[in-house]
Amino acid sequence: MSIYLTAILKSKKEKIKELKTILDDMVLNTRKESACEKYELQQCLDDETVFIFHEIWKNQEGLNAHNQQPYIKNFAEKVPDLLEKPAEIYLAKLV
């Protein structure tokens, strides 16, 4: 069963460029993962500090493996300095 994930990130205003650079790198690397069906990054038009990921994973094992990748761990280490508040993560399934 595929897993659908939406993540909403709110950058600190002075960290937008730094965060976007890291997120772009995550997109490039994540799309190479075999369990990744979709990994799309969007930036809000009315609030440039808000980034939204739309993801589809083949299974939980693939998502778990994704979360262990060096580029994801690197992002996780930098999150406190980059984000205004903790990321909002929503896991879903098709109904």
PDB file of C-alpha atoms in Angstrom:
ATOM      1  CA  MET A   1       0.000   0.000   0.000  1.00  0.00           C
ATOM      2  CA  SER A   2       1.381   3.395  -0.984  1.00  0.00           C
ATOM      3  CA  ILE A   3       1.974   6.020   1.669  1.00  0.00           C
ATOM      4  CA  TYR A   4       1.093   9.646   0.977  1.00  0.00           C
ATOM      5  CA  LEU A   5       2.955  12.253   2.965  1.00  0.00           C
ATOM      6  CA  THR A   6       2.547  16.002   3.116  1.00  0.00           C
ATOM      7  CA  ALA A   7       5.093  18.082   5.011  1.00  0.00           C
ATOM      8  CA  ILE A   8       4.698  21.791   5.663  1.00  0.00           C
ATOM      9  CA  LEU A   9       7.820  23.754   6.589  1.00  0.00           C
ATOM     10  CA  LYS A  10       7.922  27.380   7.688  1.00  0.00           C
ATOM     11  CA  SER A  11      11.352  28.923   7.264  1.00  0.00           C
ATOM     12  CA  LYS A  12      12.783  31.704   9.354  1.00  0.00           C
ATOM     13  CA  LYS A  13      12.707  34.788   7.093  1.00  0.00           C
ATOM     14  CA  GLU A  14      16.471  35.193   7.104  1.00  0.00           C
ATOM     15  CA  LYS A  15      16.995  31.481   6.279  1.00  0.00           C
ATOM     16  CA  ILE A  16      14.763  31.090   3.191  1.00  0.00           C
ATOM     17  CA  LYS A  17      17.625  30.805   0.673  1.00  0.00           C
ATOM     18  CA  GLU A  18      19.643  28.446   2.861  1.00  0.00           C
ATOM     19  CA  LEU A  19      16.623  26.227   3.470  1.00  0.00           C
ATOM     20  CA  LYS A  20      15.656  26.170  -0.218  1.00  0.00           C
ATOM     21  CA  THR A  21      19.172  25.083  -1.190  1.00  0.00           C
ATOM     22  CA  ILE A  22      18.971  22.149   1.236  1.00  0.00           C
ATOM     23  CA  LEU A  23      15.440  21.231   0.128  1.00  0.00           C
ATOM     24  CA  ASP A  24      16.430  21.302  -3.557  1.00  0.00           C
ATOM     25  CA  ASP A  25      19.291  18.902  -2.767  1.00  0.00           C
ATOM     26  CA  MET A  26      16.864  16.620  -0.930  1.00  0.00           C
ATOM     27  CA  VAL A  27      14.579  16.580  -3.979  1.00  0.00           C
ATOM     28  CA  LEU A  28      17.420  15.655  -6.346  1.00  0.00           C
ATOM     29  CA  ASN A  29      18.629  12.821  -4.117  1.00  0.00           C
ATOM     30  CA  THR A  30      15.259  11.518  -2.975  1.00  0.00           C
ATOM     31  CA  ARG A  31      13.900  11.110  -6.497  1.00  0.00           C
ATOM     32  CA  LYS A  32      16.676   8.548  -7.065  1.00  0.00           C
ATOM     33  CA  GLU A  33      15.378   6.305  -4.259  1.00  0.00           C
ATOM     34  CA  SER A  34      13.650   3.177  -5.556  1.00  0.00           C
ATOM     35  CA  ALA A  35      10.709   3.464  -3.116  1.00  0.00           C
ATOM     36  CA  CYS A  36       9.985   7.075  -4.099  1.00  0.00           C
ATOM     37  CA  GLU A  37       6.991   7.429  -6.421  1.00  0.00           C
ATOM     38  CA  LYS A  38       6.613  11.206  -6.034  1.00  0.00           C
ATOM     39  CA  TYR A  39       8.627  13.866  -4.218  1.00  0.00           C
ATOM     40  CA  GLU A  40       7.444  17.342  -5.080  1.00  0.00           C
ATOM     41  CA  LEU A  41       8.452  20.608  -3.439  1.00  0.00           C
ATOM     42  CA  GLN A  42       6.285  23.708  -3.612  1.00  0.00           C
ATOM     43  CA  GLN A  43       6.712  27.219  -2.222  1.00  0.00           C
ATOM     44  CA  CYS A  44       3.648  29.276  -1.279  1.00  0.00           C
ATOM     45  CA  LEU A  45       2.908  32.256  -3.483  1.00  0.00           C
ATOM     46  CA  ASP A  46       1.550  34.437  -0.688  1.00  0.00           C
ATOM     47  CA  ASP A  47       4.158  33.488   1.926  1.00  0.00           C
ATOM     48  CA  GLU A  48       7.632  32.668   0.604  1.00  0.00           C
ATOM     49  CA  THR A  49       8.643  31.250   3.983  1.00  0.00           C
ATOM     50  CA  VAL A  50       6.272  28.275   3.553  1.00  0.00           C
ATOM     51  CA  PHE A  51       7.420  25.162   1.678  1.00  0.00           C
ATOM     52  CA  ILE A  52       5.239  22.116   1.086  1.00  0.00           C
ATOM     53  CA  PHE A  53       6.350  18.605   0.176  1.00  0.00           C
ATOM     54  CA  HIS A  54       3.936  16.190  -1.504  1.00  0.00           C
ATOM     55  CA  GLU A  55       5.320  12.687  -1.386  1.00  0.00           C
ATOM     56  CA  ILE A  56       4.217   9.187  -2.366  1.00  0.00           C
ATOM     57  CA  TRP A  57       6.146   6.164  -1.147  1.00  0.00           C
ATOM     58  CA  LYS A  58       5.725   2.564  -2.294  1.00  0.00           C
ATOM     59  CA  ASN A  59       5.654   1.323   1.302  1.00  0.00           C
ATOM     60  CA  GLN A  60       6.601   2.072   4.900  1.00  0.00           C
ATOM     61  CA  GLU A  61       9.941   0.308   4.522  1.00  0.00           C
ATOM     62  CA  GLY A  62      10.888   2.671   1.715  1.00  0.00           C
ATOM     63  CA  LEU A  63       9.883   5.706   3.754  1.00  0.00           C
ATOM     64  CA  ASN A  64      11.871   4.389   6.716  1.00  0.00           C
ATOM     65  CA  ALA A  65      14.932   3.913   4.490  1.00  0.00           C
ATOM     66  CA  HIS A  66      14.472   7.448   3.136  1.00  0.00           C
ATOM     67  CA  ASN A  67      14.566   8.862   6.653  1.00  0.00           C
ATOM     68  CA  GLN A  68      17.967   7.207   7.205  1.00  0.00           C
ATOM     69  CA  GLN A  69      19.633   8.784   4.160  1.00  0.00           C
ATOM     70  CA  PRO A  70      22.578  11.139   4.868  1.00  0.00           C
ATOM     71  CA  TYR A  71      20.899  14.121   3.154  1.00  0.00           C
ATOM     72  CA  ILE A  72      17.778  13.676   5.299  1.00  0.00           C
ATOM     73  CA  LYS A  73      19.834  13.359   8.481  1.00  0.00           C
ATOM     74  CA  ASN A  74      21.789  16.477   7.473  1.00  0.00           C
ATOM     75  CA  PHE A  75      18.517  18.376   7.077  1.00  0.00           C
ATOM     76  CA  ALA A  76      17.235  17.095  10.437  1.00  0.00           C
ATOM     77  CA  GLU A  77      20.362  18.392  12.182  1.00  0.00           C
ATOM     78  CA  LYS A  78      19.896  21.872  10.700  1.00  0.00           C
ATOM     79  CA  VAL A  79      16.115  22.142  11.211  1.00  0.00           C
ATOM     80  CA  PRO A  80      16.203  23.997  14.547  1.00  0.00           C
ATOM     81  CA  ASP A  81      18.253  26.797  13.001  1.00  0.00           C
ATOM     82  CA  LEU A  82      16.240  27.003   9.768  1.00  0.00           C
ATOM     83  CA  LEU A  83      12.585  26.658  10.713  1.00  0.00           C
ATOM     84  CA  GLU A  84      10.285  29.069  12.500  1.00  0.00           C
ATOM     85  CA  LYS A  85       8.431  26.120  14.084  1.00  0.00           C
ATOM     86  CA  PRO A  86       8.519  22.319  13.861  1.00  0.00           C
ATOM     87  CA  ALA A  87       7.484  20.848  10.521  1.00  0.00           C
ATOM     88  CA  GLU A  88       3.912  19.642  10.179  1.00  0.00           C
ATOM     89  CA  ILE A  89       3.883  16.079   8.827  1.00  0.00           C
ATOM     90  CA  TYR A  90       0.729  14.353   7.618  1.00  0.00           C
ATOM     91  CA  LEU A  91       0.715  10.660   6.624  1.00  0.00           C
ATOM     92  CA  ALA A  92      -2.271   9.466   4.609  1.00  0.00           C
ATOM     93  CA  LYS A  93      -3.657   6.715   2.434  1.00  0.00           C
ATOM     94  CA  LEU A  94      -6.119   6.741  -0.430  1.00  0.00           C
ATOM     95  CA  VAL A  95      -9.715   6.187   0.648  1.00  0.00           C
TER      96      VAL A  95
END
